[in-house]
PDB file of C-alpha atoms in Angstrom:
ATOM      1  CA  UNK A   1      97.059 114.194  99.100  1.00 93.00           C
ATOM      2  CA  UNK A   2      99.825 115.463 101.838  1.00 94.00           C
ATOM      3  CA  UNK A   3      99.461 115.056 105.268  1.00 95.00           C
ATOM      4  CA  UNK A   4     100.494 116.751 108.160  1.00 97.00           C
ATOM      5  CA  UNK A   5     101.398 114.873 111.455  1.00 96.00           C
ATOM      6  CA  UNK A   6     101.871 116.708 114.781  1.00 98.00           C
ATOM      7  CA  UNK A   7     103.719 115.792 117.809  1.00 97.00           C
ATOM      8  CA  UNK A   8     104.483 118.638 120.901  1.00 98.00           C
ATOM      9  CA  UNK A   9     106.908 119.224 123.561  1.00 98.00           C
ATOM     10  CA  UNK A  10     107.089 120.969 126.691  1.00 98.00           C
ATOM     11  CA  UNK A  11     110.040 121.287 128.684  1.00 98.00           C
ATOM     12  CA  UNK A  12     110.801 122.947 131.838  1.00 98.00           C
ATOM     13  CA  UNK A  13     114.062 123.685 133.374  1.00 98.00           C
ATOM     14  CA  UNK A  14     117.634 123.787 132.106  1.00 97.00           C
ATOM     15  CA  UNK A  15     119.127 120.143 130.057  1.00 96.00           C
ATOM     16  CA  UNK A  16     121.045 118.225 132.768  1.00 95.00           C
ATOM     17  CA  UNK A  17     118.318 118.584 135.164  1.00 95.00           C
ATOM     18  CA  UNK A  18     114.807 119.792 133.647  1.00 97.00           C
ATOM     19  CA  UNK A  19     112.350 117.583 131.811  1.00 97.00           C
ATOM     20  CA  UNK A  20     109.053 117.345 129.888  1.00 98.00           C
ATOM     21  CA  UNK A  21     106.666 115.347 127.936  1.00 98.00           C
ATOM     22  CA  UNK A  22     106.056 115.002 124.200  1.00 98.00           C
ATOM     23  CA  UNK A  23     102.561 114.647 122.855  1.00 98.00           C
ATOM     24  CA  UNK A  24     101.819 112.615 119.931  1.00 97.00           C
ATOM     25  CA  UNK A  25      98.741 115.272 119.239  1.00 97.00           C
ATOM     26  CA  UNK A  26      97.614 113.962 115.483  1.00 97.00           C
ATOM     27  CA  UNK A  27      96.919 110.460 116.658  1.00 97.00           C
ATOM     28  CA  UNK A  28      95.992 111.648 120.465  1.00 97.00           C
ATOM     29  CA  UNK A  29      97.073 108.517 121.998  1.00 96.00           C
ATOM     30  CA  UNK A  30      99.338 109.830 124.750  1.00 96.00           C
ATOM     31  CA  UNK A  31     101.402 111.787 126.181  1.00 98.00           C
ATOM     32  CA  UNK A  32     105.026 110.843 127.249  1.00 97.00           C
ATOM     33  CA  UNK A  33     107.825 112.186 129.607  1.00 98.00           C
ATOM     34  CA  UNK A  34     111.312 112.750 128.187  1.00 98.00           C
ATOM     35  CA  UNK A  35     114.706 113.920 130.053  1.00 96.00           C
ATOM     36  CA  UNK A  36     118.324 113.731 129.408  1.00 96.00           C
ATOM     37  CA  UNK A  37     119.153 110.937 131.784  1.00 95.00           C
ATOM     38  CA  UNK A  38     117.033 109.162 129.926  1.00 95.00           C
ATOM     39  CA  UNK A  39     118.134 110.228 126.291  1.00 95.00           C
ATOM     40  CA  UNK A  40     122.076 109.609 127.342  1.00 95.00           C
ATOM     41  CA  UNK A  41     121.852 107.318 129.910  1.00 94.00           C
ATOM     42  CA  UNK A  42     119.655 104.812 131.398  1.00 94.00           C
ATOM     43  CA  UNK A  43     115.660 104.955 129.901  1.00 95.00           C
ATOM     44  CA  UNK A  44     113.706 104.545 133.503  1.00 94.00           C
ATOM     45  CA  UNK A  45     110.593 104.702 132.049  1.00 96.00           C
ATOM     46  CA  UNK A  46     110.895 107.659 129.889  1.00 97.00           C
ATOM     47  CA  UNK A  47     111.630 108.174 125.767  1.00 97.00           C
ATOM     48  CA  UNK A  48     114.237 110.145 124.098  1.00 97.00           C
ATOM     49  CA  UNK A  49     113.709 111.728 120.609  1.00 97.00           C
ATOM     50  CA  UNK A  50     116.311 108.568 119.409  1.00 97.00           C
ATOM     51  CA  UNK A  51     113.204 106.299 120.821  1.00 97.00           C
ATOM     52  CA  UNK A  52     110.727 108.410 118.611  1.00 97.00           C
ATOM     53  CA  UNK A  53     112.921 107.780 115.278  1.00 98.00           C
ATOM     54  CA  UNK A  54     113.494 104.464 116.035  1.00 98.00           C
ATOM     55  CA  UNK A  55     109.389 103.768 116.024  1.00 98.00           C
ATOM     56  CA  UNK A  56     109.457 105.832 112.988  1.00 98.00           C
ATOM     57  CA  UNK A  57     112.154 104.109 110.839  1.00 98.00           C
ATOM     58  CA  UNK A  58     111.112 100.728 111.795  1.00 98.00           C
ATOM     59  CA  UNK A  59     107.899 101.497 111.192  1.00 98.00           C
ATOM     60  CA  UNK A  60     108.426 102.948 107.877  1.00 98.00           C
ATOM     61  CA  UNK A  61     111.100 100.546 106.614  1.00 98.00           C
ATOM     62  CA  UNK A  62     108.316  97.534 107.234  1.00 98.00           C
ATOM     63  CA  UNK A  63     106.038  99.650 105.355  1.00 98.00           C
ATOM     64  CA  UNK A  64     108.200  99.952 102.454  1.00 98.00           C
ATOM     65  CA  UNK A  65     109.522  96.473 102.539  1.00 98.00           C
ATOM     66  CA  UNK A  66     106.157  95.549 102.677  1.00 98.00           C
ATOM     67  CA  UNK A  67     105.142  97.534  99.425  1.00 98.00           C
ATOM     68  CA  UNK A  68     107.962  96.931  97.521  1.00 97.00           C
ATOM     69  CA  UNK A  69     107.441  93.004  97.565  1.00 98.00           C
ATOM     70  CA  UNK A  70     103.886  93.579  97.247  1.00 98.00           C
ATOM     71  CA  UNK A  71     104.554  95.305  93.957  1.00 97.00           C
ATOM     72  CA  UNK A  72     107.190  92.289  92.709  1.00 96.00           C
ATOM     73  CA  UNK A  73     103.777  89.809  93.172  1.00 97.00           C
ATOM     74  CA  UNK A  74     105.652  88.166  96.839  1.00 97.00           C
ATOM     75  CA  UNK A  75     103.574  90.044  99.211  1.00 98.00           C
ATOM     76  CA  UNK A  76     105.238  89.253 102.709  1.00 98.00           C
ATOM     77  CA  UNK A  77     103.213  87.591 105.292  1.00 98.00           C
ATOM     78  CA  UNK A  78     104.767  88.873 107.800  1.00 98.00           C
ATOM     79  CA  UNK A  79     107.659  91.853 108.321  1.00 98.00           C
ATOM     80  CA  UNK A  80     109.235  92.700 111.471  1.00 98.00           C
ATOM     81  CA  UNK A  81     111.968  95.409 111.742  1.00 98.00           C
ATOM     82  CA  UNK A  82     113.812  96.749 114.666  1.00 98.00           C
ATOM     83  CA  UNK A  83     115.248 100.298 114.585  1.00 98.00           C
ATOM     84  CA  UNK A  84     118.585 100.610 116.799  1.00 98.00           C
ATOM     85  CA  UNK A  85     119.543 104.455 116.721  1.00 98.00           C
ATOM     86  CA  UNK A  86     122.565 105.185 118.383  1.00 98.00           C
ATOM     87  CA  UNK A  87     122.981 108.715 120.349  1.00 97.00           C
ATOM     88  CA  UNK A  88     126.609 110.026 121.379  1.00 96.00           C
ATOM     89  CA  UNK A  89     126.249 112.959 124.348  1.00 96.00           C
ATOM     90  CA  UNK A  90     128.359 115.815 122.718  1.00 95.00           C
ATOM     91  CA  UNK A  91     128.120 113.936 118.578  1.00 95.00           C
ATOM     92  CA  UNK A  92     124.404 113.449 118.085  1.00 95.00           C
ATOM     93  CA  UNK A  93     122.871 110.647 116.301  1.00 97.00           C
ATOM     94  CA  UNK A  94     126.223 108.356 115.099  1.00 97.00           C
ATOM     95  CA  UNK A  95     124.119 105.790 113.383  1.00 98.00           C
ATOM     96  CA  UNK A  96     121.058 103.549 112.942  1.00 98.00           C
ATOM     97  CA  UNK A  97     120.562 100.043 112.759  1.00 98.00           C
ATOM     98  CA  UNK A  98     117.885  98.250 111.408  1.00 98.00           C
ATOM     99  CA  UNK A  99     117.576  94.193 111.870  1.00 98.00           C
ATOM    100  CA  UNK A 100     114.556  93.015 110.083  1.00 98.00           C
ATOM    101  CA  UNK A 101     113.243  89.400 109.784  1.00 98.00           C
ATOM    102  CA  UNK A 102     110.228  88.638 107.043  1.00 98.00           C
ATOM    103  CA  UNK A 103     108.697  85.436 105.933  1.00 98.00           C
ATOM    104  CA  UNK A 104     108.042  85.524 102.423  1.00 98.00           C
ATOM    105  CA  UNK A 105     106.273  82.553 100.250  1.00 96.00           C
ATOM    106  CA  UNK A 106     107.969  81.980  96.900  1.00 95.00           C
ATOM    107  CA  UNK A 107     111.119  84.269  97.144  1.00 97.00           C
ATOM    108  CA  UNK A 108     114.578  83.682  96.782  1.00 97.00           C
ATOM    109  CA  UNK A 109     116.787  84.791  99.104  1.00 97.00           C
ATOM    110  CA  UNK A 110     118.873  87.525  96.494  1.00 97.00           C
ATOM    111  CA  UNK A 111     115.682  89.487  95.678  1.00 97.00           C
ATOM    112  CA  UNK A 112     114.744  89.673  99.604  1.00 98.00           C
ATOM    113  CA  UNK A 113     118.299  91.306  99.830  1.00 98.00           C
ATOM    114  CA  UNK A 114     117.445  93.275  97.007  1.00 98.00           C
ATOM    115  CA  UNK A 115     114.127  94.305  97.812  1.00 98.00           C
ATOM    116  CA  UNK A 116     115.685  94.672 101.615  1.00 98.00           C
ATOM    117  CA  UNK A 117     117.851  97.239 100.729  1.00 98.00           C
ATOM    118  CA  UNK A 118     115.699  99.049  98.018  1.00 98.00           C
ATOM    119  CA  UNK A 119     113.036  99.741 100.985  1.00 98.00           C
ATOM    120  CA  UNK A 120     116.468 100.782 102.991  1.00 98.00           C
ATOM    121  CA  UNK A 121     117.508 103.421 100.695  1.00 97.00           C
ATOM    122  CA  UNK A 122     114.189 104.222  99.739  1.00 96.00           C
ATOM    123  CA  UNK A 123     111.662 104.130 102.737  1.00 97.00           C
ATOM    124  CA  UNK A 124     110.862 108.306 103.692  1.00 98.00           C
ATOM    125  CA  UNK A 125     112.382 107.927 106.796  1.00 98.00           C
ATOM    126  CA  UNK A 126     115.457 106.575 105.548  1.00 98.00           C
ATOM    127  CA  UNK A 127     115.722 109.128 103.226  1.00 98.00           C
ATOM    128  CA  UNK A 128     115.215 112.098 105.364  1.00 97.00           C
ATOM    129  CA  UNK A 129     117.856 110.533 107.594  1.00 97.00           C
ATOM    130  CA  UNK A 130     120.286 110.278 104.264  1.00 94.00           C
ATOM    131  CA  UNK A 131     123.133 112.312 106.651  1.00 94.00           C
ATOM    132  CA  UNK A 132     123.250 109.648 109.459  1.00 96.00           C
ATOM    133  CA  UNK A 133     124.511 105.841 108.405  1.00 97.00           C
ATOM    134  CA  UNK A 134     122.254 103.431 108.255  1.00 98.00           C
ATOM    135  CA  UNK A 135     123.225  99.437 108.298  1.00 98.00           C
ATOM    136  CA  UNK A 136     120.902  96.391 107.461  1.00 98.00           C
ATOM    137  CA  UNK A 137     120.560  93.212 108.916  1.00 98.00           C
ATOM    138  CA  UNK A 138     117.908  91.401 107.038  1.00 98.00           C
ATOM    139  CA  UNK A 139     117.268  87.034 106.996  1.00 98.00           C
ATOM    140  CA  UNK A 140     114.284  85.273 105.934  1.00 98.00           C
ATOM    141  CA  UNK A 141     112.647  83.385 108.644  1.00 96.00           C
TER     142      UNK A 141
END
């Protein structure tokens, strides 16, 4: 069954100096103010649409990770993933990061690299971000 997931944004004003928010409306947990100071320079309390795909690709790269060892019978017991998206003012989006560290009974260290990069190249948000590089950083702890 497909599912349909809806986030909106309202901005007022020209780039350099306007600003909005962004509603995460399918979950309704909040609302949340965006600008471009704080998508090319400093945060101050504010998210960028980088900030947004980095929750999304670390979210769905543990979830992947998680499934894939899960399906090889060494189900993690734990999986945390950090999502580093890089933004150049006047390039875009010049790359993504991801560092993850999992503990993982019973598994050696070249099928967690395996299985690490499988749920890289495979995870949905890796895939619909196939035209922007993506690097892995992934240890056993």
């Amino acid at each position: 069954m497909a599912t349909t997931r809806t986030a909106n944004a309202h901005w007022e004003g020209a780039l350099l100096d306007g600003s909005g928010t962004v509603s995460l409306d399918s979950s309704g947990i909040g609302s949340y103010p965006v600008s471009w100071p704080s998508r090319a320079e400093a945060a101050n309390g504010k998210t960028s649409p980088e900030e947004l795909i980095a929750a999304a690709h670390s979210t769905c790269y543990s979830m992947a990770l998680s499934h894939g060892l899960a399906g090889a019978g060494t189900p993690p017991t734990t999986v945390d993933t950090k999502a580093d998206v890089t933004f150049q003012p006047g390039e875009g989006i010049t790359g993504i990061h991801l560092t993850v560290r999992a503990s993982i009974p019973g598994i050696s260290k070249e099928d967690f690299a395996a299985a690490a990069e499988d749920a890289k190249k495979n995870c949905p948000v890796s895939q619909a971000l196939a035209g922007t590089t993506i690097t892995l950083d992934a240890e056993l702890v």
